[in-house]
Short mmCIF file of C-alpha atoms and ligand atoms in Angstrom, two decimals:
data_model
loop_
_atom_site.label_atom_id
_atom_site.label_comp_id
_atom_site.label_asym_id
_atom_site.label_seq_id
_atom_site.Cartn_x
_atom_site.Cartn_y
_atom_site.Cartn_z
CA MET A 1110 -80.60 -13.27 -36.89
CA LEU A 1111 -80.69 -13.38 -40.68
CA THR A 1112 -82.61 -16.35 -42.08
CA GLY A 1113 -81.04 -16.20 -45.53
CA GLN A 1114 -84.47 -15.56 -47.13
CA GLU A 1115 -84.35 -11.74 -46.85
CA LEU A 1116 -84.72 -9.33 -49.76
CA PRO A 1117 -82.73 -6.09 -50.07
CA SER A 1118 -83.56 -2.95 -48.10
CA THR A 1119 -81.21 0.02 -47.91
CA GLY A 1120 -83.55 2.56 -46.28
CA ASN A 1121 -81.27 3.13 -43.28
CA GLY A 1122 -78.50 4.64 -45.40
CA GLN A 1123 -75.07 5.23 -43.95
CA GLY A 1124 -75.21 5.76 -40.19
CA SER A 1125 -72.68 7.33 -37.85
CA LYS A 1126 -71.04 3.96 -37.01
CA THR A 1127 -70.21 3.36 -40.66
CA ALA A 1128 -68.97 6.93 -41.09
CA ARG A 1129 -66.69 6.55 -38.05
CA LEU A 1130 -65.27 3.22 -39.23
CA LEU A 1131 -64.64 4.63 -42.70
CA GLN A 1132 -62.70 7.45 -41.13
CA GLN A 1133 -60.72 5.02 -38.94
CA LYS A 1134 -60.02 2.89 -41.97
CA GLN A 1135 -58.58 5.91 -43.71
CA GLN A 1136 -56.41 6.64 -40.67
CA TYR A 1137 -55.17 3.12 -39.85
CA VAL A 1138 -55.41 0.88 -42.92
CA SER A 1139 -53.00 1.09 -45.80
CA GLN A 1140 -54.73 2.75 -48.75
CA GLY A 1141 -53.45 -0.05 -51.00
CA ILE A 1142 -56.15 -2.18 -49.39
CA SER A 1143 -59.14 -0.86 -51.30
CA ASN A 1144 -62.80 -1.66 -50.85
CA LEU A 1145 -65.63 -1.92 -53.31
CA ALA A 1146 -68.68 -1.27 -51.13
CA PRO A 1147 -68.38 1.34 -48.34
CA ILE A 1148 -70.16 -0.84 -45.81
CA PHE A 1149 -69.16 -2.82 -42.73
CA ILE A 1150 -70.87 -6.17 -42.44
CA GLU A 1151 -72.60 -7.17 -39.24
CA SER A 1152 -73.66 -10.64 -40.39
CA ALA A 1153 -74.38 -12.68 -43.48
CA LYS A 1154 -76.43 -15.77 -44.28
CA GLY A 1155 -76.96 -17.61 -47.56
CA ALA A 1156 -76.84 -14.89 -50.22
CA VAL A 1157 -77.74 -12.02 -47.85
CA ILE A 1158 -75.49 -9.52 -46.13
CA ARG A 1159 -76.60 -7.14 -43.37
CA ASP A 1160 -74.47 -4.10 -42.57
CA ILE A 1161 -73.99 -2.43 -39.20
CA ASP A 1162 -76.71 0.10 -40.08
CA GLN A 1163 -79.17 -2.76 -40.67
CA ASN A 1164 -79.27 -2.33 -44.45
CA VAL A 1165 -79.72 -5.65 -46.24
CA TYR A 1166 -77.96 -6.50 -49.50
CA ILE A 1167 -78.15 -9.39 -51.92
CA ASP A 1168 -74.65 -10.62 -52.57
CA LEU A 1169 -73.87 -11.33 -56.22
CA TYR A 1170 -70.11 -11.57 -55.79
CA GLY A 1171 -69.89 -14.13 -53.00
CA GLY A 1172 -66.65 -12.91 -51.43
CA ILE A 1173 -65.16 -13.07 -54.97
CA GLY A 1174 -66.12 -16.66 -55.64
CA VAL A 1175 -65.50 -17.97 -52.12
CA ILE A 1176 -69.01 -18.23 -50.75
CA ASN A 1177 -70.20 -20.94 -53.16
CA ALA A 1178 -71.96 -22.84 -50.36
CA GLY A 1179 -73.48 -19.62 -49.00
CA HIS A 1180 -72.59 -17.34 -46.13
CA CYS A 1181 -72.26 -19.14 -42.80
CA PRO A 1182 -73.83 -22.49 -43.76
CA GLU A 1183 -75.10 -24.07 -40.56
CA SER A 1184 -73.36 -27.42 -40.91
CA VAL A 1185 -70.02 -25.77 -41.71
CA VAL A 1186 -70.31 -23.33 -38.81
CA ASP A 1187 -71.18 -26.20 -36.45
CA ALA A 1188 -68.18 -28.20 -37.64
CA ILE A 1189 -65.90 -25.17 -37.18
CA LYS A 1190 -67.21 -24.60 -33.63
CA ALA A 1191 -66.71 -28.24 -32.68
CA GLN A 1192 -63.19 -28.29 -34.12
CA ALA A 1193 -62.30 -24.99 -32.43
CA ASP A 1194 -63.12 -26.56 -29.07
CA LYS A 1195 -60.65 -29.38 -29.77
CA LEU A 1196 -57.65 -28.00 -31.69
CA LEU A 1197 -56.88 -24.67 -33.35
CA HIS A 1198 -53.34 -25.27 -34.54
CA SER A 1199 -50.39 -27.58 -34.27
CA CYS A 1200 -48.60 -27.15 -37.66
CA PHE A 1201 -49.16 -30.32 -39.66
CA MET A 1202 -45.44 -30.45 -40.41
CA VAL A 1203 -44.77 -30.92 -36.70
CA SER A 1204 -47.66 -33.03 -35.42
CA MET A 1205 -50.54 -34.24 -37.51
CA TYR A 1206 -54.36 -34.55 -37.36
CA ASP A 1207 -56.83 -36.57 -39.38
CA SER A 1208 -58.84 -33.84 -41.15
CA TYR A 1209 -55.78 -32.98 -43.32
CA ILE A 1210 -55.55 -36.60 -44.50
CA GLU A 1211 -59.29 -37.01 -44.99
CA LEU A 1212 -59.48 -33.84 -47.08
CA ALA A 1213 -56.49 -34.86 -49.21
CA GLU A 1214 -58.20 -38.21 -49.86
CA GLN A 1215 -61.46 -36.53 -50.86
CA LEU A 1216 -59.71 -34.14 -53.24
CA ALA A 1217 -57.93 -37.08 -54.86
CA GLN A 1218 -61.36 -38.61 -55.53
CA LEU A 1219 -63.10 -35.40 -56.60
CA THR A 1220 -60.52 -34.05 -59.05
CA PRO A 1221 -60.47 -35.41 -62.61
CA GLY A 1222 -58.33 -38.43 -63.56
CA GLU A 1223 -58.11 -42.01 -62.33
CA HIS A 1224 -54.37 -41.85 -61.58
CA ALA A 1225 -52.87 -41.80 -58.07
CA LYS A 1226 -52.98 -38.26 -56.68
CA LYS A 1227 -51.44 -36.40 -53.77
CA THR A 1228 -52.16 -33.02 -52.19
CA MET A 1229 -50.45 -30.32 -50.14
CA PHE A 1230 -52.31 -27.55 -48.36
CA VAL A 1231 -51.36 -23.91 -48.01
CA ASN A 1232 -53.32 -20.74 -47.23
CA SER A 1233 -54.16 -18.70 -50.31
CA GLY A 1234 -54.62 -19.05 -54.03
CA ALA A 1235 -51.32 -17.31 -54.70
CA GLU A 1236 -49.48 -19.64 -52.33
CA ALA A 1237 -50.96 -22.66 -54.11
CA VAL A 1238 -49.79 -21.30 -57.47
CA GLU A 1239 -46.29 -20.58 -56.09
CA ASN A 1240 -46.06 -24.17 -54.87
CA ALA A 1241 -47.41 -25.66 -58.09
CA VAL A 1242 -44.60 -23.87 -59.94
CA LYS A 1243 -41.96 -25.01 -57.42
CA ILE A 1244 -43.19 -28.60 -57.68
CA SER A 1245 -43.20 -28.42 -61.50
CA ARG A 1246 -39.62 -27.18 -61.52
CA ALA A 1247 -38.51 -29.90 -59.12
CA ALA A 1248 -40.32 -32.58 -61.15
CA THR A 1249 -39.00 -31.54 -64.56
CA GLY A 1250 -35.66 -29.95 -63.74
CA LYS A 1251 -36.70 -27.06 -66.04
CA PRO A 1252 -37.21 -23.39 -65.02
CA GLY A 1253 -39.68 -21.80 -67.47
CA VAL A 1254 -43.41 -21.23 -67.00
CA ILE A 1255 -45.91 -20.27 -69.69
CA ALA A 1256 -48.84 -18.12 -68.60
CA PHE A 1257 -51.59 -16.41 -70.56
CA GLU A 1258 -52.50 -12.83 -71.38
CA ALA A 1259 -55.53 -11.72 -69.36
CA GLY A 1260 -54.64 -14.30 -66.72
CA TYR A 1261 -54.62 -13.70 -62.97
CA HIS A 1262 -52.77 -15.85 -60.47
CA GLY A 1263 -52.22 -13.66 -57.40
CA ARG A 1264 -50.21 -10.83 -55.91
CA THR A 1265 -46.98 -12.42 -54.64
CA LEU A 1266 -43.84 -11.77 -56.67
CA LEU A 1267 -44.08 -14.89 -58.84
CA THR A 1268 -47.88 -14.91 -59.16
CA MET A 1269 -47.92 -11.19 -59.95
CA THR A 1270 -45.39 -11.95 -62.69
CA LEU A 1271 -47.69 -14.66 -64.04
CA THR A 1272 -50.59 -12.20 -63.90
CA SER A 1273 -51.37 -10.15 -66.95
CA LYS A 1274 -52.84 -6.81 -65.92
CA VAL A 1275 -50.42 -3.96 -65.32
CA LYS A 1276 -52.59 -1.60 -63.29
CA PRO A 1277 -53.27 -2.10 -60.47
CA TYR A 1278 -51.47 -5.43 -60.04
CA LYS A 1279 -47.95 -4.94 -61.44
CA HIS A 1280 -47.26 -1.25 -61.93
CA GLN A 1281 -44.11 -0.18 -60.03
CA PHE A 1282 -43.79 -3.60 -58.34
CA GLY A 1283 -41.01 -4.94 -60.54
CA PRO A 1284 -38.48 -6.32 -61.16
CA PHE A 1285 -40.45 -9.47 -61.83
CA ALA A 1286 -39.60 -13.14 -61.44
CA PRO A 1287 -37.55 -14.57 -64.31
CA GLU A 1288 -38.45 -17.35 -66.74
CA VAL A 1289 -42.12 -16.46 -67.16
CA TYR A 1290 -43.41 -16.38 -70.75
CA LYS A 1291 -46.76 -14.94 -71.86
CA VAL A 1292 -48.88 -16.15 -74.76
CA PRO A 1293 -52.30 -14.94 -75.96
CA SER A 1294 -55.38 -16.53 -74.44
CA ALA A 1295 -58.50 -17.47 -76.41
CA TYR A 1296 -60.25 -14.14 -75.83
CA CYS A 1297 -62.49 -14.49 -78.88
CA TYR A 1298 -64.39 -11.23 -78.39
CA ARG A 1299 -61.08 -9.39 -78.72
CA CYS A 1300 -59.09 -11.88 -80.74
CA ILE A 1301 -55.60 -10.46 -81.27
CA TYR A 1302 -55.45 -12.22 -84.65
CA LYS A 1303 -58.71 -10.45 -85.64
CA SER A 1304 -60.16 -13.86 -86.45
CA THR A 1305 -63.62 -15.19 -85.74
CA TYR A 1306 -64.32 -18.52 -84.09
CA PRO A 1307 -64.95 -21.19 -85.38
CA ASP A 1308 -63.51 -20.23 -88.82
CA CYS A 1309 -60.27 -19.03 -87.24
CA GLY A 1310 -58.51 -22.41 -87.27
CA MET A 1311 -57.48 -21.70 -83.66
CA HIS A 1312 -54.54 -19.38 -84.41
CA CYS A 1313 -54.02 -19.14 -80.65
CA LEU A 1314 -53.00 -22.82 -80.62
CA GLU A 1315 -50.98 -22.63 -83.82
CA ALA A 1316 -49.00 -19.74 -82.33
CA PHE A 1317 -47.11 -22.21 -80.15
CA GLU A 1318 -45.17 -23.53 -83.11
CA ARG A 1319 -43.75 -20.02 -83.53
CA PHE A 1320 -43.41 -19.50 -79.78
CA PHE A 1321 -41.09 -22.49 -79.39
CA ILE A 1322 -38.90 -21.13 -82.18
CA SER A 1323 -38.96 -17.42 -81.39
CA GLU A 1324 -39.16 -17.37 -77.57
CA THR A 1325 -37.76 -20.47 -75.94
CA ALA A 1326 -37.52 -24.21 -76.53
CA PRO A 1327 -39.80 -26.72 -74.75
CA ASP A 1328 -36.75 -28.11 -72.94
CA ASN A 1329 -36.69 -24.83 -70.99
CA ILE A 1330 -40.35 -24.98 -69.93
CA ALA A 1331 -41.48 -26.80 -66.79
CA ALA A 1332 -45.17 -25.96 -66.89
CA MET A 1333 -48.02 -24.10 -68.51
CA ILE A 1334 -50.52 -22.52 -66.09
CA ILE A 1335 -54.00 -21.55 -67.16
CA GLU A 1336 -57.35 -20.69 -65.61
CA PRO A 1337 -59.94 -22.80 -67.47
CA VAL A 1338 -62.11 -19.67 -67.45
CA GLN A 1339 -60.04 -16.53 -66.92
CA GLY A 1340 -61.57 -14.87 -63.87
CA GLU A 1341 -60.14 -11.42 -63.17
CA GLY A 1342 -59.51 -11.16 -66.92
CA GLY A 1343 -63.26 -10.93 -67.42
CA PHE A 1344 -64.68 -14.47 -67.36
CA ILE A 1345 -63.11 -15.38 -70.65
CA VAL A 1346 -64.55 -18.76 -71.60
CA PRO A 1347 -62.38 -20.44 -74.24
CA PRO A 1348 -63.71 -22.41 -77.22
CA LYS A 1349 -64.00 -26.14 -76.55
CA GLU A 1350 -60.83 -26.95 -78.55
CA PHE A 1351 -58.53 -24.62 -76.60
CA LEU A 1352 -57.77 -26.49 -73.38
CA PRO A 1353 -57.52 -29.95 -75.03
CA GLY A 1354 -55.25 -28.37 -77.66
CA LEU A 1355 -53.00 -26.88 -74.97
CA LYS A 1356 -52.90 -30.20 -73.13
CA GLN A 1357 -51.77 -31.92 -76.31
CA ILE A 1358 -49.00 -29.33 -76.84
CA CYS A 1359 -47.90 -29.92 -73.22
CA GLU A 1360 -47.85 -33.69 -73.64
CA GLN A 1361 -45.91 -33.50 -76.90
CA ASN A 1362 -43.28 -31.28 -75.29
CA ASP A 1363 -42.96 -32.72 -71.76
CA ILE A 1364 -44.52 -29.64 -70.22
CA LEU A 1365 -46.75 -29.99 -67.16
CA PHE A 1366 -50.30 -28.64 -67.41
CA ILE A 1367 -51.40 -26.72 -64.31
CA ALA A 1368 -55.09 -25.83 -64.12
CA ASP A 1369 -55.53 -22.84 -61.83
CA GLU A 1370 -59.05 -23.52 -60.56
CA VAL A 1371 -58.83 -21.08 -57.68
CA GLN A 1372 -61.85 -19.12 -58.97
CA THR A 1373 -63.55 -21.73 -61.17
CA GLY A 1374 -63.48 -24.59 -58.67
CA PHE A 1375 -65.98 -26.14 -56.28
CA ALA A 1376 -69.26 -26.33 -58.21
CA ARG A 1377 -69.05 -22.78 -59.52
CA THR A 1378 -69.24 -23.64 -63.23
CA GLY A 1379 -71.86 -26.39 -63.04
CA LYS A 1380 -69.28 -29.10 -62.43
CA MET A 1381 -67.02 -29.56 -59.45
CA PHE A 1382 -64.08 -28.28 -61.56
CA ALA A 1383 -64.20 -26.31 -64.80
CA VAL A 1384 -61.69 -28.54 -66.65
CA GLU A 1385 -64.35 -31.27 -66.55
CA HIS A 1386 -66.29 -29.29 -69.19
CA TYR A 1387 -63.34 -29.69 -71.54
CA GLY A 1388 -62.39 -33.31 -70.85
CA VAL A 1389 -58.89 -32.27 -69.80
CA ILE A 1390 -56.99 -34.01 -67.02
CA PRO A 1391 -54.40 -31.64 -65.57
CA ASP A 1392 -51.07 -32.75 -64.13
CA LEU A 1393 -51.53 -30.32 -61.25
CA MET A 1394 -54.45 -28.22 -60.03
CA THR A 1395 -54.47 -25.21 -57.73
CA LEU A 1396 -57.57 -24.86 -55.59
CA ALA A 1397 -58.68 -22.28 -53.01
CA LYS A 1398 -61.59 -19.82 -52.66
CA GLY A 1399 -64.74 -22.03 -52.50
CA ILE A 1400 -62.97 -24.89 -50.72
CA ALA A 1401 -63.73 -23.96 -47.10
CA SER A 1402 -66.62 -21.44 -47.12
CA GLY A 1403 -64.28 -18.55 -46.33
CA LEU A 1404 -61.62 -20.01 -44.07
CA PRO A 1405 -58.14 -19.51 -45.52
CA LEU A 1406 -57.16 -22.74 -47.21
CA SER A 1407 -55.73 -23.68 -50.58
CA ALA A 1408 -54.36 -26.80 -52.16
CA VAL A 1409 -52.12 -28.15 -54.86
CA VAL A 1410 -53.50 -31.49 -56.07
CA GLY A 1411 -51.81 -33.56 -58.72
CA LYS A 1412 -50.26 -36.70 -60.04
CA ALA A 1413 -48.59 -38.49 -57.15
CA GLU A 1414 -45.18 -38.82 -58.79
CA ILE A 1415 -45.10 -35.10 -59.63
CA MET A 1416 -46.33 -34.03 -56.19
CA ASP A 1417 -43.58 -36.20 -54.65
CA ALA A 1418 -40.79 -34.47 -56.59
CA PRO A 1419 -39.81 -32.16 -53.69
CA THR A 1420 -38.22 -34.32 -51.00
CA PRO A 1421 -39.39 -33.99 -47.33
CA GLY A 1422 -39.30 -30.48 -45.88
CA ARG A 1423 -38.88 -28.64 -49.19
CA VAL A 1424 -42.48 -27.37 -49.38
CA GLY A 1425 -45.00 -26.45 -46.68
CA GLY A 1426 -45.57 -23.65 -44.19
CA THR A 1427 -46.65 -22.93 -40.62
CA PHE A 1428 -50.38 -22.49 -41.20
CA GLY A 1429 -50.98 -24.62 -44.30
CA GLY A 1430 -53.86 -27.05 -43.84
CA ASN A 1431 -54.92 -25.62 -40.50
CA PRO A 1432 -57.26 -28.09 -38.69
CA VAL A 1433 -60.19 -25.66 -38.45
CA ALA A 1434 -59.87 -24.82 -42.15
CA CYS A 1435 -59.63 -28.52 -43.14
CA THR A 1436 -62.71 -29.31 -41.04
CA ALA A 1437 -64.58 -26.43 -42.67
CA ALA A 1438 -63.58 -27.77 -46.08
CA LEU A 1439 -64.83 -31.27 -45.29
CA ALA A 1440 -68.18 -29.88 -44.13
CA THR A 1441 -68.36 -27.63 -47.21
CA LEU A 1442 -67.73 -30.56 -49.58
CA GLU A 1443 -70.40 -32.59 -47.83
CA LEU A 1444 -72.87 -29.75 -48.20
CA MET A 1445 -72.01 -29.23 -51.87
CA ALA A 1446 -72.75 -32.88 -52.58
CA LYS A 1447 -75.92 -32.99 -50.46
CA GLU A 1448 -77.39 -29.84 -52.03
CA ASP A 1449 -76.06 -30.72 -55.51
CA LEU A 1450 -74.66 -27.22 -55.88
CA SER A 1451 -73.23 -28.02 -59.31
CA SER A 1452 -76.75 -28.43 -60.71
CA ARG A 1453 -77.81 -25.34 -58.85
CA ALA A 1454 -74.92 -23.42 -60.49
CA GLU A 1455 -76.16 -24.50 -63.91
CA HIS A 1456 -79.69 -23.31 -63.05
CA ILE A 1457 -78.48 -19.96 -61.68
CA GLY A 1458 -76.21 -19.44 -64.69
CA ASN A 1459 -79.09 -20.07 -67.10
CA ILE A 1460 -81.28 -17.53 -65.32
CA ILE A 1461 -78.63 -14.81 -65.27
CA THR A 1462 -77.55 -15.45 -68.84
CA GLY A 1463 -81.17 -15.37 -70.06
CA ARG A 1464 -81.77 -12.06 -68.34
CA MET A 1465 -78.54 -10.61 -69.76
CA ARG A 1466 -79.56 -11.67 -73.28
CA ASP A 1467 -82.88 -9.84 -72.85
CA LEU A 1468 -81.00 -6.77 -71.65
CA GLN A 1469 -78.60 -6.97 -74.59
CA GLN A 1470 -81.56 -6.65 -76.99
CA ARG A 1471 -82.29 -3.26 -75.46
CA TYR A 1472 -78.73 -2.18 -74.75
CA PRO A 1473 -76.15 -2.87 -77.47
CA GLN A 1474 -73.61 -1.45 -75.01
CA ILE A 1475 -73.62 -5.00 -73.62
CA GLY A 1476 -71.06 -6.12 -76.17
CA ASP A 1477 -70.53 -9.67 -74.98
CA ILE A 1478 -72.10 -12.12 -72.54
CA ARG A 1479 -69.92 -14.96 -71.30
CA SER A 1480 -70.78 -17.75 -68.94
CA LEU A 1481 -69.94 -21.19 -67.67
CA GLY A 1482 -72.44 -22.28 -65.03
CA ALA A 1483 -72.85 -19.61 -62.39
CA MET A 1484 -69.79 -17.71 -63.56
CA VAL A 1485 -71.43 -15.06 -65.75
CA ALA A 1486 -70.12 -11.75 -67.04
CA ILE A 1487 -71.11 -8.98 -69.39
CA GLU A 1488 -68.60 -6.81 -71.22
CA LEU A 1489 -69.64 -3.18 -71.70
CA VAL A 1490 -68.58 -1.17 -74.73
CA LYS A 1491 -69.18 2.39 -75.87
CA ASP A 1492 -70.07 1.15 -79.33
CA PRO A 1493 -70.57 -2.49 -80.36
CA ARG A 1494 -68.73 -1.90 -83.67
CA THR A 1495 -65.56 -0.33 -82.24
CA LYS A 1496 -65.80 -2.37 -79.00
CA ALA A 1497 -64.22 0.57 -77.15
CA PRO A 1498 -64.28 -0.54 -73.50
CA ASP A 1499 -66.68 1.34 -71.22
CA LYS A 1500 -65.12 1.14 -67.77
CA GLU A 1501 -67.03 4.17 -66.48
CA ALA A 1502 -70.39 2.50 -67.13
CA VAL A 1503 -69.27 -0.51 -65.07
CA GLY A 1504 -68.56 1.74 -62.09
CA GLN A 1505 -71.89 3.56 -62.51
CA ILE A 1506 -73.94 0.35 -62.75
CA ILE A 1507 -72.18 -1.18 -59.73
CA GLN A 1508 -72.94 2.01 -57.78
CA ALA A 1509 -76.60 2.09 -58.93
CA CYS A 1510 -76.95 -1.57 -57.85
CA PHE A 1511 -75.34 -0.83 -54.51
CA ASN A 1512 -77.72 2.07 -53.86
CA ARG A 1513 -80.61 -0.37 -54.35
CA GLY A 1514 -79.15 -3.18 -52.21
CA VAL A 1515 -77.35 -5.44 -54.68
CA LEU A 1516 -73.63 -6.09 -54.45
CA THR A 1517 -71.81 -6.86 -57.65
CA MET A 1518 -68.32 -6.19 -58.97
CA GLY A 1519 -66.19 -5.54 -62.02
CA ALA A 1520 -63.46 -7.45 -63.80
CA GLY A 1521 -61.63 -7.50 -67.12
CA ILE A 1522 -58.25 -6.36 -68.31
CA PHE A 1523 -59.90 -3.10 -69.43
CA GLY A 1524 -62.07 -2.93 -66.30
CA ASN A 1525 -65.19 -2.95 -68.49
CA VAL A 1526 -66.74 -6.23 -67.32
CA ILE A 1527 -69.38 -6.86 -64.66
CA ARG A 1528 -69.16 -10.31 -63.18
CA PHE A 1529 -71.71 -12.38 -61.31
CA LEU A 1530 -70.53 -14.93 -58.75
CA PRO A 1531 -73.57 -15.36 -56.50
CA PRO A 1532 -73.60 -17.84 -53.65
CA LEU A 1533 -75.01 -21.03 -55.16
CA VAL A 1534 -77.65 -21.17 -52.42
CA ILE A 1535 -79.28 -17.93 -53.56
CA THR A 1536 -83.06 -18.50 -53.83
CA ASP A 1537 -84.82 -17.99 -57.17
CA ARG A 1538 -86.78 -15.15 -55.60
CA GLN A 1539 -83.62 -13.38 -54.42
CA LEU A 1540 -81.96 -13.89 -57.78
CA ASP A 1541 -84.98 -12.51 -59.66
CA THR A 1542 -85.13 -9.51 -57.33
CA ALA A 1543 -81.41 -8.87 -57.73
CA LEU A 1544 -81.67 -9.10 -61.51
CA ASP A 1545 -84.70 -6.76 -61.54
CA ILE A 1546 -82.59 -4.30 -59.59
CA PHE A 1547 -79.68 -4.84 -61.96
CA THR A 1548 -82.02 -4.06 -64.88
CA GLU A 1549 -83.12 -0.84 -63.18
CA ALA A 1550 -79.49 0.08 -62.61
CA VAL A 1551 -78.62 -0.48 -66.26
CA ALA A 1552 -81.64 1.64 -67.27
CA GLU A 1553 -80.48 4.41 -64.92
CA VAL A 1554 -77.05 4.47 -66.55
CA PHE A 1555 -77.88 3.79 -70.21
CA GLY A 1556 -81.39 5.32 -70.28
CA LYS A 1557 -84.75 3.52 -70.59
C1 PLP B 2600 -57.46 -17.92 -60.77
C2 PLP B 2600 -56.87 -17.32 -59.53
N1 PLP B 2600 -55.66 -17.74 -59.11
C3 PLP B 2600 -55.09 -17.25 -57.99
C4 PLP B 2600 -55.72 -16.27 -57.26
C5 PLP B 2600 -55.07 -15.73 -56.03
O1 PLP B 2600 -55.77 -16.15 -54.91
P1 PLP B 2600 -55.54 -15.42 -53.50
O2 PLP B 2600 -56.17 -14.08 -53.61
O3 PLP B 2600 -56.24 -16.31 -52.52
O4 PLP B 2600 -54.07 -15.37 -53.28
C6 PLP B 2600 -56.98 -15.82 -57.65
C7 PLP B 2600 -57.69 -14.77 -56.88
O5 PLP B 2600 -58.59 -14.13 -57.32
C8 PLP B 2600 -57.57 -16.35 -58.83
O6 PLP B 2600 -58.77 -15.94 -59.25
#
């Protein structure tokens, strides 16, 4: 059994079991389902993963921001086991159970804003976003949705339309959903107005005046959806004025503000939700990933009168708010509070960011370092003056880390970002070891 305290060891290499499974994967699994690391996991605990060949890896991507409370936390696993003995499924829309209600109540208390709030549960981040848009349309009677360049909201037809990266997410998957409008995000490192913050005067906010004249009028727009920190886009952390400025534009124009906190939520950024850093109170929030330690569950939480816009039966789904997933979420939230994982995220983020700054002194190819809590990324460029994206280096560094027992992954609309999303229970020793290995990997690729 893993204890969660292990350090990496990859001496066993790839054994025959792994080779056979890889071959079976090729034969039986659609190639569209890609994989980053060519390993098959036997078990995982805390921030440690062991593969079927008994190699041990430190996990710095946490199931893409899901494993905030660590792999297989004991209290969550116990709660899941106990619930599984009692009830696996009934469909809440047919006959109900208390964990759904209790979780909705807790989310109403945990999310920002003192107003009355209501929640609905579904299964994935994309499904939450789809429902947030449906609810916004029902509440406002308007069709349009504004989304942001470099944003990511999922892979269903509507959420893929809202997403802003052609390959691999959109290419050849059109035609897309109508009434989706894109505006630039506050990607300061690559500002499309070629301005520099803070002297820029926030052109990205001013652009809305033109948008409502040249693209569509506010009376056509139901909602604006934004990730407080753009995740797949490369951990793009906006200046402090951006989200409050957008909220003001929404309020002035009767447009609902949806915060997509699928990746930023649940203690990841040093607060329970990233919007709290910006003092913004969204009308609706979409939540998923870290909510239930890996069980499929997502939520739309928002102002009660908006959430009530669809009349009974008009939203929902067979599996949404499954009792085992709701129980896992309740246990996860309890653990997050008990272990104060928000403070831990701040601590982890400071360590990673400090180490990346040291590395940047030696390697100007690290063009930008961005972070909010334990959501940290570096953007790699061929030359810091031209900022030409270096996607190849990202792949090489990820591979060099993997060879040494550290799992990390890329991001960014140009694919030239390495992101860190470690489980927030990673020990300081494991984190230091992983970052030492990361440093070696960078040296292998860029030279000593
Ligand atoms: C901000 C954001 N929204 C939505 C999604 C889609 O979530 P899912 O993959 O669970 O559908 C993601 C997934 O990465 C995300 O990061």
